[in-house]
PDB file of C-alpha atoms in Angstrom:
ATOM      1  CA  MET B   1       0.000   0.000   0.000  1.00  0.00           C
ATOM      2  CA  GLY B   2       1.328   3.429  -0.837  1.00  0.00           C
ATOM      3  CA  SER B   3       2.313   6.216   1.516  1.00  0.00           C
ATOM      4  CA  PHE B   4      -0.405   8.111   3.332  1.00  0.00           C
ATOM      5  CA  GLY B   5       1.490  11.336   2.778  1.00  0.00           C
ATOM      6  CA  SER B   6       2.805  13.862   5.280  1.00  0.00           C
ATOM      7  CA  ALA B   7       0.772  15.991   7.644  1.00  0.00           C
ATOM      8  CA  PRO B   8       1.404  18.632  10.311  1.00  0.00           C
ATOM      9  CA  ARG B   9       1.925  17.242  13.780  1.00  0.00           C
ATOM     10  CA  LEU B  10      -1.383  17.110  15.599  1.00  0.00           C
ATOM     11  CA  ALA B  11      -1.607  18.608  19.081  1.00  0.00           C
ATOM     12  CA  ALA B  12      -2.316  15.293  20.772  1.00  0.00           C
ATOM     13  CA  VAL B  13       0.576  13.327  19.285  1.00  0.00           C
ATOM     14  CA  GLY B  14       2.668  13.342  22.446  1.00  0.00           C
ATOM     15  CA  PHE B  15      -0.155  11.983  24.548  1.00  0.00           C
ATOM     16  CA  ALA B  16      -1.069   9.422  21.909  1.00  0.00           C
ATOM     17  CA  ILE B  17       2.445   8.009  21.979  1.00  0.00           C
ATOM     18  CA  ALA B  18       2.391   7.808  25.772  1.00  0.00           C
ATOM     19  CA  LEU B  19      -1.077   6.293  25.715  1.00  0.00           C
ATOM     20  CA  CYS B  20      -0.073   3.603  23.250  1.00  0.00           C
ATOM     21  CA  ALA B  21       3.075   2.803  25.202  1.00  0.00           C
ATOM     22  CA  ALA B  22       1.095   2.351  28.405  1.00  0.00           C
ATOM     23  CA  ALA B  23      -2.035   0.704  27.056  1.00  0.00           C
ATOM     24  CA  CYS B  24      -0.730  -1.539  24.311  1.00  0.00           C
ATOM     25  CA  ALA B  25       3.069  -1.452  24.592  1.00  0.00           C
ATOM     26  CA  GLY B  26       3.265   0.032  21.099  1.00  0.00           C
ATOM     27  CA  THR B  27       2.669  -1.601  17.767  1.00  0.00           C
ATOM     28  CA  PRO B  28       4.653  -4.855  17.897  1.00  0.00           C
ATOM     29  CA  ALA B  29       7.150  -5.522  15.163  1.00  0.00           C
ATOM     30  CA  PRO B  30       6.741  -8.804  13.268  1.00  0.00           C
ATOM     31  CA  THR B  31       8.958 -11.653  14.403  1.00  0.00           C
ATOM     32  CA  ASN B  32      11.354 -12.820  11.698  1.00  0.00           C
ATOM     33  CA  PRO B  33      11.673 -16.570  11.117  1.00  0.00           C
ATOM     34  CA  PRO B  34      15.137 -18.140  11.183  1.00  0.00           C
ATOM     35  CA  GLY B  35      16.370 -18.873   7.686  1.00  0.00           C
ATOM     36  CA  PRO B  36      16.660 -22.461   6.486  1.00  0.00           C
ATOM     37  CA  SER B  37      19.946 -23.759   5.119  1.00  0.00           C
ATOM     38  CA  GLY B  38      20.953 -26.574   2.791  1.00  0.00           C
ATOM     39  CA  SER B  39      19.871 -27.585  -0.707  1.00  0.00           C
ATOM     40  CA  ARG B  40      16.379 -26.852  -1.992  1.00  0.00           C
ATOM     41  CA  GLY B  41      14.328 -29.925  -2.733  1.00  0.00           C
ATOM     42  CA  VAL B  42      11.878 -29.632  -5.622  1.00  0.00           C
ATOM     43  CA  ALA B  43       8.714 -31.699  -5.922  1.00  0.00           C
ATOM     44  CA  GLY B  44       5.192 -31.316  -7.290  1.00  0.00           C
ATOM     45  CA  GLY B  45       4.109 -28.304  -9.315  1.00  0.00           C
ATOM     46  CA  GLY B  46       5.835 -25.007 -10.067  1.00  0.00           C
ATOM     47  CA  PRO B  47       7.464 -22.909  -7.332  1.00  0.00           C
ATOM     48  CA  LEU B  48       5.885 -19.955  -5.580  1.00  0.00           C
ATOM     49  CA  THR B  49       6.541 -16.586  -7.238  1.00  0.00           C
ATOM     50  CA  VAL B  50       8.222 -13.860  -5.197  1.00  0.00           C
ATOM     51  CA  GLY B  51       6.549 -10.476  -4.654  1.00  0.00           C
ATOM     52  CA  LEU B  52       2.888 -11.493  -4.830  1.00  0.00           C
ATOM     53  CA  SER B  53       1.962  -9.506  -1.726  1.00  0.00           C
ATOM     54  CA  SER B  54       2.283  -6.279  -3.734  1.00  0.00           C
ATOM     55  CA  ASN B  55      -0.867  -7.317  -5.597  1.00  0.00           C
ATOM     56  CA  LEU B  56      -2.878  -6.660  -2.437  1.00  0.00           C
ATOM     57  CA  ASP B  57      -2.327  -2.959  -3.149  1.00  0.00           C
ATOM     58  CA  LYS B  58      -4.259  -3.375  -6.414  1.00  0.00           C
ATOM     59  CA  LEU B  59      -7.427  -4.422  -4.574  1.00  0.00           C
ATOM     60  CA  ALA B  60      -9.973  -1.708  -3.839  1.00  0.00           C
ATOM     61  CA  SER B  61     -10.439  -3.044  -0.305  1.00  0.00           C
ATOM     62  CA  TYR B  62     -10.202  -6.125   1.896  1.00  0.00           C
ATOM     63  CA  ARG B  63     -10.413  -7.316   5.479  1.00  0.00           C
ATOM     64  CA  PHE B  64      -7.767  -9.378   7.248  1.00  0.00           C
ATOM     65  CA  THR B  65      -6.754 -11.291  10.337  1.00  0.00           C
ATOM     66  CA  GLU B  66      -3.136 -11.940  11.236  1.00  0.00           C
ATOM     67  CA  SER B  67      -1.199 -13.517  14.081  1.00  0.00           C
ATOM     68  CA  ASN B  68       2.450 -13.930  14.947  1.00  0.00           C
ATOM     69  CA  VAL B  69       3.146 -16.412  17.738  1.00  0.00           C
ATOM     70  CA  GLY B  70       6.348 -16.698  19.725  1.00  0.00           C
ATOM     71  CA  ALA B  71       9.798 -15.446  18.912  1.00  0.00           C
ATOM     72  CA  PRO B  72      12.960 -17.292  17.992  1.00  0.00           C
ATOM     73  CA  GLY B  73      15.834 -16.898  20.410  1.00  0.00           C
ATOM     74  CA  GLY B  74      19.272 -18.390  20.013  1.00  0.00           C
ATOM     75  CA  GLY B  75      18.090 -20.611  17.172  1.00  0.00           C
ATOM     76  CA  SER B  76      15.041 -21.833  19.097  1.00  0.00           C
ATOM     77  CA  PRO B  77      11.590 -20.351  19.633  1.00  0.00           C
ATOM     78  CA  SER B  78      10.852 -18.519  22.832  1.00  0.00           C
ATOM     79  CA  PRO B  79       8.661 -20.583  25.192  1.00  0.00           C
ATOM     80  CA  SER B  80       7.439 -17.330  26.754  1.00  0.00           C
ATOM     81  CA  GLY B  81       5.777 -16.275  23.501  1.00  0.00           C
ATOM     82  CA  GLN B  82       7.654 -12.979  23.497  1.00  0.00           C
ATOM     83  CA  GLY B  83       6.789 -10.968  20.416  1.00  0.00           C
ATOM     84  CA  SER B  84       3.378 -12.594  19.945  1.00  0.00           C
ATOM     85  CA  TYR B  85       0.497 -10.478  18.668  1.00  0.00           C
ATOM     86  CA  SER B  86      -2.755 -10.696  16.767  1.00  0.00           C
ATOM     87  CA  VAL B  87      -4.451  -8.009  14.714  1.00  0.00           C
ATOM     88  CA  SER B  88      -7.484  -7.652  12.475  1.00  0.00           C
ATOM     89  CA  GLY B  89      -8.739  -4.846  10.327  1.00  0.00           C
ATOM     90  CA  THR B  90      -9.885  -3.336   7.074  1.00  0.00           C
ATOM     91  CA  VAL B  91      -7.760  -1.838   4.291  1.00  0.00           C
ATOM     92  CA  ILE B  92      -9.166   0.533   1.654  1.00  0.00           C
ATOM     93  CA  THR B  93      -6.909   1.699  -1.170  1.00  0.00           C
ATOM     94  CA  GLN B  94      -9.321   3.942  -3.092  1.00  0.00           C
ATOM     95  CA  PRO B  95     -10.564   6.603  -3.376  1.00  0.00           C
ATOM     96  CA  THR B  96      -8.805   7.552  -0.099  1.00  0.00           C
ATOM     97  CA  ALA B  97      -6.153   5.263   1.367  1.00  0.00           C
ATOM     98  CA  SER B  98      -7.536   4.192   4.748  1.00  0.00           C
ATOM     99  CA  ILE B  99      -6.777   1.566   7.379  1.00  0.00           C
ATOM    100  CA  TRP B 100      -8.580   0.400  10.495  1.00  0.00           C
ATOM    101  CA  ILE B 101      -6.657  -1.937  12.805  1.00  0.00           C
ATOM    102  CA  ARG B 102      -7.706  -3.567  16.047  1.00  0.00           C
ATOM    103  CA  GLN B 103      -5.096  -4.995  18.369  1.00  0.00           C
ATOM    104  CA  THR B 104      -5.623  -6.597  21.750  1.00  0.00           C
ATOM    105  CA  ARG B 105      -5.728  -3.341  23.682  1.00  0.00           C
ATOM    106  CA  ALA B 106      -5.990  -0.563  21.116  1.00  0.00           C
ATOM    107  CA  GLN B 107      -7.617   0.447  17.853  1.00  0.00           C
ATOM    108  CA  TYR B 108      -6.291   2.734  15.142  1.00  0.00           C
ATOM    109  CA  ILE B 109      -7.814   4.490  12.147  1.00  0.00           C
ATOM    110  CA  VAL B 110      -5.826   6.242   9.431  1.00  0.00           C
ATOM    111  CA  MET B 111      -7.600   8.055   6.597  1.00  0.00           C
ATOM    112  CA  GLY B 112      -5.301   9.934   4.250  1.00  0.00           C
ATOM    113  CA  ASP B 113      -3.259  12.312   6.410  1.00  0.00           C
ATOM    114  CA  LEU B 114      -5.515  11.989   9.470  1.00  0.00           C
ATOM    115  CA  GLY B 115      -5.259   9.453  12.277  1.00  0.00           C
ATOM    116  CA  TRP B 116      -7.004   8.450  15.502  1.00  0.00           C
ATOM    117  CA  VAL B 117      -6.322   6.058  18.384  1.00  0.00           C
ATOM    118  CA  SER B 118      -8.639   4.473  20.949  1.00  0.00           C
ATOM    119  CA  VAL B 119      -8.171   2.112  23.888  1.00  0.00           C
ATOM    120  CA  ASP B 120     -11.857   1.339  24.384  1.00  0.00           C
ATOM    121  CA  GLY B 121     -13.253   1.445  20.841  1.00  0.00           C
ATOM    122  CA  THR B 122     -15.685   4.202  21.856  1.00  0.00           C
ATOM    123  CA  THR B 123     -13.725   7.368  22.599  1.00  0.00           C
ATOM    124  CA  TRP B 124     -11.025   8.439  20.171  1.00  0.00           C
ATOM    125  CA  MET B 125      -8.135  10.882  20.136  1.00  0.00           C
ATOM    126  CA  ALA B 126      -6.541  12.488  17.107  1.00  0.00           C
ATOM    127  CA  THR B 127      -2.939  11.510  16.456  1.00  0.00           C
ATOM    128  CA  ASP B 128      -0.307  11.799  13.747  1.00  0.00           C
ATOM    129  CA  PRO B 129      -0.585   8.806  11.347  1.00  0.00           C
ATOM    130  CA  GLN B 130       3.162   8.952  10.820  1.00  0.00           C
ATOM    131  CA  GLU B 131       3.594   8.025  14.486  1.00  0.00           C
ATOM    132  CA  ILE B 132       1.545   4.831  14.072  1.00  0.00           C
ATOM    133  CA  ASP B 133       2.976   3.034  11.055  1.00  0.00           C
ATOM    134  CA  LEU B 134       0.107   0.651  10.355  1.00  0.00           C
ATOM    135  CA  THR B 135       1.368  -0.452   6.942  1.00  0.00           C
ATOM    136  CA  SER B 136       4.342  -2.253   8.496  1.00  0.00           C
ATOM    137  CA  ILE B 137       2.119  -4.835  10.204  1.00  0.00           C
ATOM    138  CA  LEU B 138      -0.346  -5.415   7.359  1.00  0.00           C
ATOM    139  CA  PRO B 139      -0.332  -8.967   5.938  1.00  0.00           C
ATOM    140  CA  GLY B 140       1.303  -7.802   2.708  1.00  0.00           C
ATOM    141  CA  ALA B 141       4.341  -6.415   4.520  1.00  0.00           C
ATOM    142  CA  VAL B 142       4.743  -9.367   6.871  1.00  0.00           C
ATOM    143  CA  TYR B 143       4.092 -11.936   4.108  1.00  0.00           C
ATOM    144  CA  ALA B 144       7.349 -10.972   2.397  1.00  0.00           C
ATOM    145  CA  THR B 145       9.328 -11.824   5.525  1.00  0.00           C
ATOM    146  CA  TRP B 146       7.845 -15.274   5.945  1.00  0.00           C
ATOM    147  CA  PHE B 147       7.147 -16.489   2.403  1.00  0.00           C
ATOM    148  CA  ASP B 148       9.184 -14.590  -0.211  1.00  0.00           C
ATOM    149  CA  ALA B 149      12.547 -15.570   1.279  1.00  0.00           C
ATOM    150  CA  ARG B 150      11.493 -19.237   1.071  1.00  0.00           C
ATOM    151  CA  ALA B 151       9.453 -19.154  -2.131  1.00  0.00           C
ATOM    152  CA  SER B 152      11.570 -21.761  -3.921  1.00  0.00           C
ATOM    153  CA  TYR B 153      10.769 -24.286  -1.186  1.00  0.00           C
ATOM    154  CA  PHE B 154       7.027 -24.038  -1.991  1.00  0.00           C
ATOM    155  CA  ASN B 155       5.394 -26.022  -4.792  1.00  0.00           C
ATOM    156  CA  ALA B 156       1.883 -25.878  -6.239  1.00  0.00           C
ATOM    157  CA  VAL B 157      -0.191 -28.864  -5.099  1.00  0.00           C
ATOM    158  CA  GLY B 158      -3.582 -28.038  -6.618  1.00  0.00           C
ATOM    159  CA  GLU B 159      -6.466 -25.592  -6.893  1.00  0.00           C
ATOM    160  CA  GLU B 160      -8.811 -24.958  -3.963  1.00  0.00           C
ATOM    161  CA  SER B 161     -11.378 -22.447  -2.782  1.00  0.00           C
ATOM    162  CA  LYS B 162     -10.040 -20.505   0.192  1.00  0.00           C
ATOM    163  CA  ASN B 163     -12.015 -17.728   1.886  1.00  0.00           C
ATOM    164  CA  ASN B 164     -14.471 -17.943  -1.043  1.00  0.00           C
ATOM    165  CA  VAL B 165     -11.674 -17.245  -3.552  1.00  0.00           C
ATOM    166  CA  LEU B 166     -10.420 -19.775  -6.128  1.00  0.00           C
ATOM    167  CA  CYS B 167      -6.738 -20.243  -5.338  1.00  0.00           C
ATOM    168  CA  THR B 168      -3.610 -22.165  -6.184  1.00  0.00           C
ATOM    169  CA  HIS B 169      -2.457 -23.984  -3.059  1.00  0.00           C
ATOM    170  CA  TYR B 170       1.305 -24.044  -2.456  1.00  0.00           C
ATOM    171  CA  LYS B 171       2.899 -26.254   0.189  1.00  0.00           C
ATOM    172  CA  GLY B 172       6.389 -26.242   1.625  1.00  0.00           C
ATOM    173  CA  ASN B 173       8.302 -29.256   0.342  1.00  0.00           C
ATOM    174  CA  SER B 174       9.936 -31.993   2.391  1.00  0.00           C
ATOM    175  CA  THR B 175      13.301 -30.209   2.497  1.00  0.00           C
ATOM    176  CA  LEU B 176      11.756 -27.177   4.175  1.00  0.00           C
ATOM    177  CA  GLY B 177       9.723 -29.352   6.497  1.00  0.00           C
ATOM    178  CA  SER B 178      12.722 -31.371   7.662  1.00  0.00           C
ATOM    179  CA  MET B 179      14.646 -28.191   8.484  1.00  0.00           C
ATOM    180  CA  TYR B 180      11.987 -26.737  10.732  1.00  0.00           C
ATOM    181  CA  VAL B 181      10.855 -29.970  12.325  1.00  0.00           C
ATOM    182  CA  GLY B 182      14.477 -30.492  13.266  1.00  0.00           C
ATOM    183  CA  LEU B 183      14.572 -27.010  14.808  1.00  0.00           C
ATOM    184  CA  ALA B 184      11.302 -27.479  16.662  1.00  0.00           C
ATOM    185  CA  GLY B 185      11.814 -31.041  17.839  1.00  0.00           C
ATOM    186  CA  ALA B 186      10.239 -34.355  16.951  1.00  0.00           C
ATOM    187  CA  ALA B 187       7.087 -33.609  18.935  1.00  0.00           C
ATOM    188  CA  SER B 188       6.195 -30.580  16.839  1.00  0.00           C
ATOM    189  CA  SER B 189       3.748 -30.278  13.964  1.00  0.00           C
ATOM    190  CA  PHE B 190       5.177 -28.106  11.187  1.00  0.00           C
ATOM    191  CA  GLN B 191       2.973 -26.353   8.596  1.00  0.00           C
ATOM    192  CA  ALA B 192       3.959 -24.313   5.539  1.00  0.00           C
ATOM    193  CA  ASP B 193       0.998 -23.530   3.262  1.00  0.00           C
ATOM    194  CA  VAL B 194      -0.089 -20.519   1.255  1.00  0.00           C
ATOM    195  CA  TRP B 195      -3.039 -19.927  -1.050  1.00  0.00           C
ATOM    196  CA  ILE B 196      -2.728 -17.472  -3.972  1.00  0.00           C
ATOM    197  CA  ALA B 197      -5.778 -16.116  -5.815  1.00  0.00           C
ATOM    198  CA  LYS B 198      -6.105 -17.359  -9.402  1.00  0.00           C
ATOM    199  CA  ALA B 199      -7.587 -13.991 -10.414  1.00  0.00           C
ATOM    200  CA  GLY B 200      -5.413 -11.146  -9.190  1.00  0.00           C
ATOM    201  CA  ASN B 201      -2.476 -13.310  -8.020  1.00  0.00           C
ATOM    202  CA  TYR B 202      -2.589 -12.011  -4.440  1.00  0.00           C
ATOM    203  CA  PRO B 203      -2.096 -13.978  -1.184  1.00  0.00           C
ATOM    204  CA  VAL B 204      -5.406 -15.105   0.333  1.00  0.00           C
ATOM    205  CA  SER B 205      -4.292 -17.221   3.279  1.00  0.00           C
ATOM    206  CA  GLY B 206      -1.131 -18.690   4.709  1.00  0.00           C
ATOM    207  CA  ALA B 207       0.446 -20.440   7.660  1.00  0.00           C
ATOM    208  CA  PHE B 208       4.119 -20.922   8.433  1.00  0.00           C
ATOM    209  CA  GLY B 209       5.351 -22.378  11.701  1.00  0.00           C
ATOM    210  CA  TYR B 210       4.877 -25.183  14.138  1.00  0.00           C
ATOM    211  CA  SER B 211       3.042 -26.064  17.309  1.00  0.00           C
ATOM    212  CA  THR B 212       4.027 -28.438  20.078  1.00  0.00           C
ATOM    213  CA  SER B 213       2.401 -30.048  23.065  1.00  0.00           C
ATOM    214  CA  ALA B 214       2.048 -28.035  26.229  1.00  0.00           C
ATOM    215  CA  ALA B 215       4.754 -30.170  27.835  1.00  0.00           C
ATOM    216  CA  SER B 216       7.311 -29.141  25.213  1.00  0.00           C
ATOM    217  CA  GLN B 217       9.837 -26.499  26.199  1.00  0.00           C
ATOM    218  CA  SER B 218      10.165 -25.151  22.673  1.00  0.00           C
ATOM    219  CA  GLY B 219       6.598 -23.831  22.455  1.00  0.00           C
ATOM    220  CA  SER B 220       4.655 -22.779  19.387  1.00  0.00           C
ATOM    221  CA  TRP B 221       5.944 -20.318  16.831  1.00  0.00           C
ATOM    222  CA  GLY B 222       4.917 -18.919  13.460  1.00  0.00           C
ATOM    223  CA  PHE B 223       2.824 -16.593  11.316  1.00  0.00           C
ATOM    224  CA  ARG B 224      -0.734 -16.974  10.031  1.00  0.00           C
ATOM    225  CA  PHE B 225      -2.999 -14.680   7.995  1.00  0.00           C
ATOM    226  CA  ASP B 226      -6.297 -14.568   6.094  1.00  0.00           C
ATOM    227  CA  ILE B 227      -7.610 -12.075   3.530  1.00  0.00           C
ATOM    228  CA  THR B 228     -11.422 -11.870   3.263  1.00  0.00           C
ATOM    229  CA  ASN B 229     -14.217  -9.645   1.905  1.00  0.00           C
ATOM    230  CA  VAL B 230     -12.176  -8.593  -1.114  1.00  0.00           C
ATOM    231  CA  ASP B 231     -13.643  -5.476  -2.789  1.00  0.00           C
ATOM    232  CA  ASP B 232     -16.747  -5.827  -0.608  1.00  0.00           C
ATOM    233  CA  LYS B 233     -18.961  -2.720  -0.745  1.00  0.00           C
ATOM    234  CA  ALA B 234     -19.453  -3.107   2.999  1.00  0.00           C
ATOM    235  CA  ASN B 235     -15.768  -2.261   3.553  1.00  0.00           C
ATOM    236  CA  ILE B 236     -16.406   1.325   4.642  1.00  0.00           C
ATOM    237  CA  LEU B 237     -14.460   3.440   7.123  1.00  0.00           C
ATOM    238  CA  ALA B 238     -15.563   6.722   8.636  1.00  0.00           C
ATOM    239  CA  ALA B 239     -13.780   9.270  10.790  1.00  0.00           C
ATOM    240  CA  PRO B 240     -14.721   8.819  14.476  1.00  0.00           C
ATOM    241  CA  THR B 241     -16.983  11.476  15.931  1.00  0.00           C
ATOM    242  CA  ASN B 242     -16.586  10.808  19.660  1.00  0.00           C
ATOM    243  CA  LEU B 243     -13.313  12.716  20.006  1.00  0.00           C
ATOM    244  CA  VAL B 244     -11.833  13.573  23.402  1.00  0.00           C
ATOM    245  CA  ALA B 245      -8.569  14.994  24.682  1.00  0.00           C
ATOM    246  CA  SER B 246      -8.042  11.895  26.817  1.00  0.00           C
ATOM    247  CA  PRO B 247      -9.936   8.689  25.924  1.00  0.00           C
ATOM    248  CA  THR B 248     -11.889   7.144  28.779  1.00  0.00           C
ATOM    249  CA  GLY B 249     -11.625   3.539  29.871  1.00  0.00           C
ATOM    250  CA  VAL B 250      -8.828   1.016  29.504  1.00  0.00           C
ATOM    251  CA  ALA B 251     -10.813  -2.093  28.588  1.00  0.00           C
ATOM    252  CA  SER B 252      -9.591  -4.131  25.627  1.00  0.00           C
ATOM    253  CA  PRO B 253     -11.831  -3.879  22.546  1.00  0.00           C
ATOM    254  CA  THR B 254     -13.944  -6.968  21.909  1.00  0.00           C
TER     255      THR B 254
END
């Protein structure tokens, strides 16, 4: 998605930054997966093409869910789940570039060069959109980290409907699987799948990572996303009207 442009600093920016730091510990940065090593095994259909996430910018609008679980540390995932987050939202690219994002304890809206933040989903405060870089945690941006760097390990395995979109299903081959199962331990269940829309060639859904039993010390780790409601006329965002100097309440949005 393109830049939202520059804007004068809004009066409440300083408080918004402090509010976000206290209420939601900031916007978490995506956790990068450790890179595999060794030769690339090739099986099945053609390999996954690099750069497909940029095609999300060509859609008029879409909704998404995204989660990043755990964090690698010293070559192994963190059992504490440090770096984990989940977000959902709506992205509109035209006529005015707009984003709404809901995290566990905060919500954000950016429309052009205007931005707002809320900790209760009811009262909102104006803030500088340049201080809340929402584009960096959208599925398109995070997809490149998890899938593009390993595209040659993915092979087409068939056509399927995913999220009501006809897709080509790509699966990580046995070479990739053996690398990460070895990292996670024999008790883990590794998954590397991504679905790419036949029309538009954009990512629709994907999962990369592994999960283990609760008794395992390595824990679960990975990235998962879904794109839905593509170009749906119901994807509408409006500027909040309940603006206050200091938002009330600290409850997490539901």
